[in-house]
Short mmCIF file of C-alpha atoms and ligand atoms in Angstrom, two decimals:
data_model
loop_
_atom_site.label_atom_id
_atom_site.label_comp_id
_atom_site.label_asym_id
_atom_site.label_seq_id
_atom_site.Cartn_x
_atom_site.Cartn_y
_atom_site.Cartn_z
CA MET R 1 147.27 48.83 22.20
CA ALA R 2 145.40 45.28 22.33
CA ARG R 3 142.21 45.28 25.20
CA PRO R 4 142.81 43.60 28.40
CA LYS R 5 141.41 40.30 28.23
CA ILE R 6 139.27 39.19 31.47
CA ALA R 7 138.39 35.30 32.39
CA LEU R 8 135.47 34.65 34.16
CA ILE R 9 135.75 31.09 35.72
CA GLY R 10 132.13 30.17 36.14
CA ALA R 11 129.22 31.14 34.38
CA GLY R 12 126.34 31.32 36.58
CA ASN R 13 124.28 34.00 38.01
CA ILE R 14 127.49 36.06 39.17
CA GLY R 15 129.68 34.99 36.00
CA GLY R 16 127.00 35.84 33.29
CA THR R 17 126.69 39.05 35.51
CA LEU R 18 130.14 39.97 35.60
CA ALA R 19 130.09 39.19 31.69
CA HIS R 20 127.59 41.70 31.17
CA LEU R 21 129.07 44.49 33.25
CA ALA R 22 132.60 43.98 32.03
CA ALA R 23 131.31 44.67 28.19
CA ILE R 24 128.90 47.52 29.21
CA LYS R 25 131.92 49.03 30.87
CA GLU R 26 134.45 48.27 27.96
CA LEU R 27 136.64 46.92 30.24
CA GLY R 28 138.31 44.24 27.87
CA ASP R 29 137.33 40.89 26.27
CA VAL R 30 135.52 38.77 27.83
CA VAL R 31 136.11 34.98 28.04
CA LEU R 32 133.36 32.88 29.79
CA PHE R 33 134.79 29.75 31.02
CA ASP R 34 132.32 27.01 32.62
CA ILE R 35 132.40 22.96 33.01
CA ALA R 36 128.52 23.16 32.00
CA ASP R 37 127.92 21.98 28.59
CA GLY R 38 126.78 25.04 26.57
CA LEU R 39 126.27 27.26 29.23
CA PRO R 40 129.76 29.98 28.83
CA GLN R 41 128.98 29.83 24.97
CA GLY R 42 125.47 30.78 25.40
CA LYS R 43 125.74 33.29 27.58
CA ALA R 44 128.72 35.06 25.80
CA LEU R 45 126.43 35.01 22.60
CA ASP R 46 123.48 36.31 24.44
CA ILE R 47 125.65 39.13 25.54
CA ALA R 48 127.48 39.62 22.44
CA GLU R 49 123.82 40.04 21.02
CA SER R 50 123.35 42.91 23.19
CA GLY R 51 126.11 44.94 22.10
CA PRO R 52 124.51 46.22 18.83
CA SER R 53 122.12 48.14 20.91
CA GLU R 54 124.40 48.71 23.85
CA GLY R 55 126.95 49.96 21.74
CA PHE R 56 130.26 48.29 22.97
CA ASP R 57 133.10 47.12 21.78
CA ALA R 58 134.40 43.74 23.52
CA ASP R 59 135.08 40.51 21.96
CA MET R 60 132.81 37.67 24.25
CA SER R 61 133.38 34.07 23.92
CA GLY R 62 132.53 30.79 25.90
CA THR R 63 134.34 27.63 26.36
CA SER R 64 135.10 24.65 28.68
CA ASP R 65 138.77 24.40 27.65
CA TYR R 66 141.09 26.05 30.13
CA SER R 67 143.70 26.87 27.17
CA ASP R 68 141.22 29.43 25.90
CA ILE R 69 142.01 32.03 29.33
CA ALA R 70 145.26 32.12 27.93
CA GLY R 71 147.00 35.64 29.01
CA ALA R 72 144.30 36.72 30.86
CA ASP R 73 144.84 40.23 32.57
CA VAL R 74 142.13 39.65 35.19
CA CYS R 75 140.40 36.09 36.04
CA ILE R 76 137.31 36.55 38.34
CA VAL R 77 136.24 33.09 39.96
CA THR R 78 132.77 32.04 41.02
CA ALA R 79 132.95 28.36 39.70
CA GLY R 80 131.37 25.85 42.40
CA VAL R 81 128.31 25.73 44.20
CA ALA R 82 126.21 28.51 45.85
CA ARG R 83 123.85 28.18 48.82
CA LYS R 84 120.38 27.27 49.24
CA PRO R 85 117.58 28.30 51.93
CA GLY R 86 119.25 26.90 55.21
CA MET R 87 122.79 26.62 54.50
CA SER R 88 125.72 28.92 55.49
CA ARG R 89 128.36 29.83 53.33
CA ASP R 90 130.51 27.29 55.68
CA ASP R 91 128.43 24.11 54.39
CA LEU R 92 129.62 24.98 50.99
CA LEU R 93 133.09 24.04 51.58
CA GLY R 94 134.00 20.50 50.73
CA ILE R 95 132.63 20.94 47.32
CA ASN R 96 134.14 23.90 46.62
CA LEU R 97 137.54 23.05 47.63
CA LYS R 98 137.95 20.59 45.04
CA VAL R 99 136.58 23.08 42.36
CA MET R 100 139.61 25.57 43.67
CA LYS R 101 142.14 23.16 42.98
CA SER R 102 141.01 22.87 38.83
CA VAL R 103 140.25 26.20 38.86
CA GLY R 104 144.35 27.10 40.45
CA GLU R 105 145.59 24.50 38.15
CA GLY R 106 143.93 26.11 35.27
CA ILE R 107 145.08 29.41 35.84
CA ALA R 108 148.52 28.76 36.94
CA ALA R 109 148.94 26.79 33.62
CA HIS R 110 147.24 29.24 31.36
CA ALA R 111 147.46 33.00 32.85
CA PRO R 112 150.12 33.13 35.55
CA ASP R 113 150.24 36.32 35.33
CA ALA R 114 146.58 37.90 35.92
CA PHE R 115 145.21 39.61 39.00
CA VAL R 116 142.79 36.98 40.24
CA ILE R 117 139.48 37.89 42.39
CA CYS R 118 138.19 34.78 44.11
CA ILE R 119 134.08 35.16 44.83
CA THR R 120 133.42 31.47 45.65
CA ASN R 121 132.28 30.97 49.11
CA PRO R 122 133.29 30.11 51.80
CA LEU R 123 134.94 33.20 50.62
CA ASP R 124 137.98 33.32 52.96
CA ALA R 125 139.19 29.94 52.99
CA MET R 126 138.44 29.46 49.26
CA VAL R 127 140.36 32.45 48.35
CA TRP R 128 143.56 31.21 50.54
CA ALA R 129 143.16 27.78 48.89
CA LEU R 130 142.91 29.13 45.48
CA GLN R 131 146.08 31.07 45.92
CA LYS R 132 148.18 27.80 47.17
CA PHE R 133 146.49 25.69 44.47
CA SER R 134 147.77 28.17 41.94
CA GLY R 135 151.19 29.23 43.07
CA LEU R 136 150.43 32.86 41.77
CA PRO R 137 151.88 35.63 44.08
CA ALA R 138 149.74 36.40 47.35
CA HIS R 139 149.17 39.81 46.11
CA LYS R 140 148.31 39.04 42.61
CA VAL R 141 145.38 37.18 44.43
CA CYS R 142 142.49 38.60 46.32
CA GLY R 143 138.68 37.78 47.43
CA MET R 144 135.45 39.90 47.30
CA ALA R 145 133.81 40.17 49.94
CA GLY R 146 134.02 43.51 52.03
CA VAL R 147 133.09 45.87 48.87
CA LEU R 148 129.83 44.19 48.88
CA ASP R 149 129.18 43.52 52.84
CA SER R 150 130.21 47.22 52.66
CA ALA R 151 127.72 47.89 49.84
CA ARG R 152 125.00 46.55 51.80
CA PHE R 153 125.90 48.73 54.92
CA ARG R 154 125.98 51.91 52.83
CA HIS R 155 122.87 50.91 51.31
CA PHE R 156 121.27 50.61 54.92
CA LEU R 157 122.54 53.16 56.35
CA ALA R 158 121.05 55.26 53.26
CA GLU R 159 118.41 54.15 53.36
CA GLU R 160 118.10 54.88 57.11
CA PHE R 161 119.15 58.53 57.20
CA LYS R 162 117.67 59.21 53.65
CA VAL R 163 120.73 60.73 52.15
CA SER R 164 122.50 59.84 48.78
CA MET R 165 124.29 56.54 48.98
CA ARG R 166 127.30 58.32 47.18
CA ASP R 167 128.04 60.28 50.45
CA VAL R 168 128.12 57.19 52.65
CA THR R 169 131.41 55.58 53.51
CA ALA R 170 131.81 52.35 55.44
CA PHE R 171 133.54 49.28 55.80
CA VAL R 172 133.47 45.99 56.76
CA LEU R 173 136.28 43.90 58.26
CA GLY R 174 137.08 40.31 58.98
CA GLY R 175 135.56 37.16 57.32
CA HIS R 176 132.69 37.06 55.12
CA GLY R 177 130.26 35.58 57.49
CA ASP R 178 128.40 35.71 60.20
CA THR R 179 131.31 37.38 62.67
CA MET R 180 132.19 39.93 59.75
CA VAL R 181 132.81 43.29 61.54
CA PRO R 182 130.93 46.49 60.14
CA SER R 183 132.82 49.09 61.50
CA VAL R 184 130.19 51.89 62.97
CA ARG R 185 133.56 54.24 64.05
CA TYR R 186 135.40 54.51 60.63
CA SER R 187 132.05 54.76 58.43
CA THR R 188 130.41 58.07 58.01
CA VAL R 189 128.05 60.16 56.25
CA ALA R 190 130.39 63.15 54.10
CA GLY R 191 133.01 62.57 56.62
CA ILE R 192 130.53 62.87 60.01
CA PRO R 193 131.29 59.07 61.51
CA LEU R 194 128.35 57.34 62.55
CA PRO R 195 128.61 57.75 66.70
CA ASP R 196 128.60 61.57 65.87
CA LEU R 197 125.29 60.77 63.83
CA ILE R 198 123.72 58.96 66.78
CA ASP R 199 124.64 61.96 69.37
CA MET R 200 123.15 64.24 66.78
CA GLY R 201 120.01 62.36 66.76
CA TRP R 202 120.08 61.35 63.10
CA THR R 203 119.01 57.83 64.56
CA THR R 204 119.33 55.92 67.89
CA GLN R 205 121.97 52.97 68.82
CA ASP R 206 119.57 50.53 68.62
CA LYS R 207 118.64 51.26 64.69
CA MET R 208 122.29 51.09 64.26
CA ASP R 209 122.62 47.66 65.93
CA ALA R 210 120.10 46.44 63.74
CA ILE R 211 121.36 48.02 60.86
CA VAL R 212 124.80 46.48 61.66
CA GLN R 213 123.07 42.86 62.08
CA ARG R 214 121.21 43.21 58.76
CA THR R 215 124.57 43.65 57.14
CA ARG R 216 125.99 40.73 58.51
CA ASP R 217 122.87 38.62 57.45
CA GLY R 218 122.69 40.28 54.24
CA GLY R 219 123.89 37.46 52.08
CA ALA R 220 121.05 34.85 54.13
CA GLU R 221 118.30 37.88 53.56
CA ILE R 222 118.43 37.54 49.62
CA VAL R 223 118.87 33.53 49.65
CA GLY R 224 115.75 33.40 51.90
CA LEU R 225 114.27 35.55 49.31
CA LEU R 226 115.30 34.18 45.90
CA LYS R 227 114.79 30.25 47.16
CA THR R 228 117.18 29.23 44.22
CA GLY R 229 120.38 30.21 45.12
CA SER R 230 122.28 33.34 46.00
CA ALA R 231 122.67 36.99 45.57
CA PHE R 232 124.46 37.95 41.98
CA TYR R 233 123.84 41.52 41.14
CA ALA R 234 125.60 43.23 43.82
CA PRO R 235 128.27 40.43 44.25
CA ALA R 236 129.50 40.84 40.59
CA THR R 237 129.36 44.79 40.69
CA SER R 238 131.38 44.52 43.39
CA ALA R 239 134.07 42.19 41.53
CA ILE R 240 133.65 44.62 38.93
CA GLU R 241 134.69 47.57 40.81
CA MET R 242 138.14 45.52 42.07
CA ALA R 243 138.98 44.48 38.52
CA GLU R 244 138.58 48.19 37.19
CA ALA R 245 140.41 49.45 40.21
CA TYR R 246 143.50 46.90 38.81
CA LEU R 247 143.08 47.65 35.17
CA LYS R 248 143.38 51.20 35.40
CA ASP R 249 145.52 51.48 38.35
CA GLN R 250 142.86 53.41 39.82
CA LYS R 251 144.62 52.87 43.83
CA ARG R 252 141.20 52.73 45.15
CA VAL R 253 141.03 51.70 48.59
CA LEU R 254 138.77 49.11 48.80
CA PRO R 255 138.21 46.67 51.76
CA CYS R 256 138.72 43.08 50.02
CA ALA R 257 140.29 39.65 51.58
CA ALA R 258 143.65 39.88 51.29
CA TYR R 259 146.79 37.64 52.19
CA CYS R 260 147.95 38.90 55.65
CA ASP R 261 151.33 38.54 56.75
CA GLY R 262 151.61 40.30 60.30
CA ASP R 263 148.89 42.90 58.83
CA LEU R 264 146.63 43.58 61.70
CA GLY R 265 147.97 41.03 63.52
CA VAL R 266 146.82 38.03 61.23
CA ASN R 267 149.72 35.36 59.98
CA ASP R 268 149.27 33.07 56.60
CA MET R 269 145.86 33.77 56.09
CA TYR R 270 143.50 35.67 54.05
CA VAL R 271 140.85 37.76 55.76
CA GLY R 272 138.85 41.24 55.35
CA VAL R 273 140.88 44.50 55.33
CA PRO R 274 140.96 47.82 53.71
CA THR R 275 143.51 47.36 50.87
CA VAL R 276 144.94 49.97 48.24
CA ILE R 277 144.50 48.09 44.51
CA GLY R 278 145.97 49.65 41.60
CA ALA R 279 148.13 48.35 38.53
CA GLY R 280 150.63 46.03 41.26
CA GLY R 281 147.67 44.18 42.52
CA ILE R 282 147.17 44.50 46.14
CA GLU R 283 149.53 47.21 46.41
CA ARG R 284 148.92 48.01 50.41
CA ILE R 285 146.80 46.78 53.18
CA VAL R 286 145.50 49.46 55.45
CA ASN R 287 146.88 48.23 59.09
CA ILE R 288 144.04 50.65 61.00
CA LYS R 289 143.82 50.47 64.59
CA LEU R 290 141.15 49.01 66.01
CA ASN R 291 139.86 49.77 69.48
CA LYS R 292 139.47 46.72 72.33
CA GLU R 293 135.92 46.21 71.25
CA GLU R 294 136.58 46.08 67.71
CA GLN R 295 139.52 44.37 67.95
CA GLU R 296 137.68 41.47 70.22
CA MET R 297 134.93 40.85 67.20
CA PHE R 298 137.84 40.97 64.42
CA ASP R 299 139.62 37.95 66.74
CA THR R 300 136.56 36.26 66.65
CA SER R 301 136.03 36.34 63.17
CA VAL R 302 139.55 35.24 62.41
CA LYS R 303 139.30 32.43 64.28
CA ALA R 304 136.35 31.66 62.47
CA VAL R 305 138.11 32.06 59.27
CA GLN R 306 141.07 29.80 61.07
CA GLY R 307 138.69 27.03 61.59
CA LEU R 308 137.69 26.71 57.75
CA VAL R 309 141.33 27.11 56.70
CA ASP R 310 142.19 24.21 58.94
CA ALA R 311 139.33 22.08 57.63
CA CYS R 312 140.55 22.33 54.07
CA LYS R 313 144.03 21.54 55.46
CA GLY R 314 142.14 18.25 56.70
CA ILE R 315 140.15 17.57 53.47
CA ASP R 316 143.86 18.07 51.03
CA ASN R 317 147.05 17.17 52.37
CA SER R 318 148.83 19.21 50.23
CA LEU R 319 147.45 22.30 51.73
CA ALA R 320 148.39 21.37 54.96
N1 LIG O 401 135.00 24.54 36.93
C1 LIG O 401 134.06 25.67 36.56
N2 LIG O 401 132.78 25.86 36.40
C2 LIG O 401 132.22 25.11 37.49
C3 LIG O 401 133.06 24.08 38.08
C4 LIG O 401 134.28 24.00 37.81
N3 LIG O 401 134.93 22.94 38.69
N4 LIG O 401 132.06 23.59 38.83
C5 LIG O 401 131.19 24.36 39.24
N5 LIG O 401 131.18 25.16 38.19
C6 LIG O 401 130.10 26.15 37.61
C7 LIG O 401 128.69 25.66 37.85
O1 LIG O 401 128.53 25.00 36.31
C8 LIG O 401 127.90 26.93 37.88
O2 LIG O 401 127.54 27.58 36.22
O3 LIG O 401 129.98 27.39 38.56
C9 LIG O 401 128.72 27.88 38.27
C10 LIG O 401 128.08 28.67 39.74
O4 LIG O 401 127.00 29.41 39.10
P1 LIG O 401 125.77 29.36 39.64
O5 LIG O 401 125.69 28.06 40.40
O6 LIG O 401 124.71 30.16 39.46
O7 LIG O 401 126.25 30.28 41.71
P2 LIG O 401 126.49 31.68 41.46
O8 LIG O 401 125.23 32.73 42.14
O9 LIG O 401 127.32 32.41 40.17
O10 LIG O 401 127.64 31.49 42.67
C11 LIG O 401 128.91 31.31 42.53
O11 LIG O 401 129.85 32.40 44.37
O12 LIG O 401 128.94 34.08 46.03
C12 LIG O 401 129.38 32.42 45.68
O13 LIG O 401 128.15 31.27 47.43
C13 LIG O 401 128.41 31.48 45.82
O14 LIG O 401 130.15 29.75 45.81
C14 LIG O 401 129.18 30.80 45.03
C15 LIG O 401 129.74 31.47 43.96
#
């Protein structure tokens, strides 16, 4: 059987890391696409030349021609600009919306059966626009945010409790912005919910509040340190986890920006929710029950995403 084909639209920091991870994990043949002259070809060749030492079997190629992504099984989109210190994800909206239009049209023309994972920020609005521009079925287009935000939350919790990250589960709901909702009640250490761990004296409410806030600011913390761009190792790893769930029909339960059509009370919008990812794409949204306080935070986050979607409609009439 032929190897799956993975098209990476955008060959910058995240795109290059995605290609390297996909090769090392032998998820399939990789096509890097970018408008920057020589960049996708250079990264593809560099990664291909790591193959003999690493010992992977995967073809790597780079292109600036959309016809080369033909028949891709998975497309991961990072095309656009990343933020610099002092910028919010929302500051990227105008530029990246135009990029989503060209990417959406390219995918629709050449890889209409692909499972599409968008990473470009501001994430929830960009994945919404990408689905509209591409016309692909909503369950085949999703956004990577929740896996990354949850991974950051899990990392901070594991450090606080001095336990293995593998035994910490956590998830983060809502938009991929300042209003995201790290769920304390549904996060656990080996099944023990965080509120119980506070009662057991493993940590304090103040420390938990600080970890929740650090999770919300996780992207900005990295931008502040790097100064020239935004995070790329963890975002790429998170998207690869989602791509692998699709390609191997793993039925993973992962939080991601999925199209909500009445789910968790959200209509015609993409927002971070727990989902099941398998060969069918986003196979199910897990309609968890929120308590009053969580619901209020979730509603605030949804409202923030709605504002960005409205801004997209104002910029591009075809989305209205
Ligand atoms: N089509 C294809 N590629 C494009 C286009 C386009 N229309 N416009 C820009 N690009 C490419 C750039 O040439 C660049 O190589 O997208 C790439 C983006 O790479 P980086 O600037 O390194 O950004 P990266 O860190 O990979 O982040 C990409 O993901 O997390 C988000 O906020 C982040 O929106 C940003 C995106």
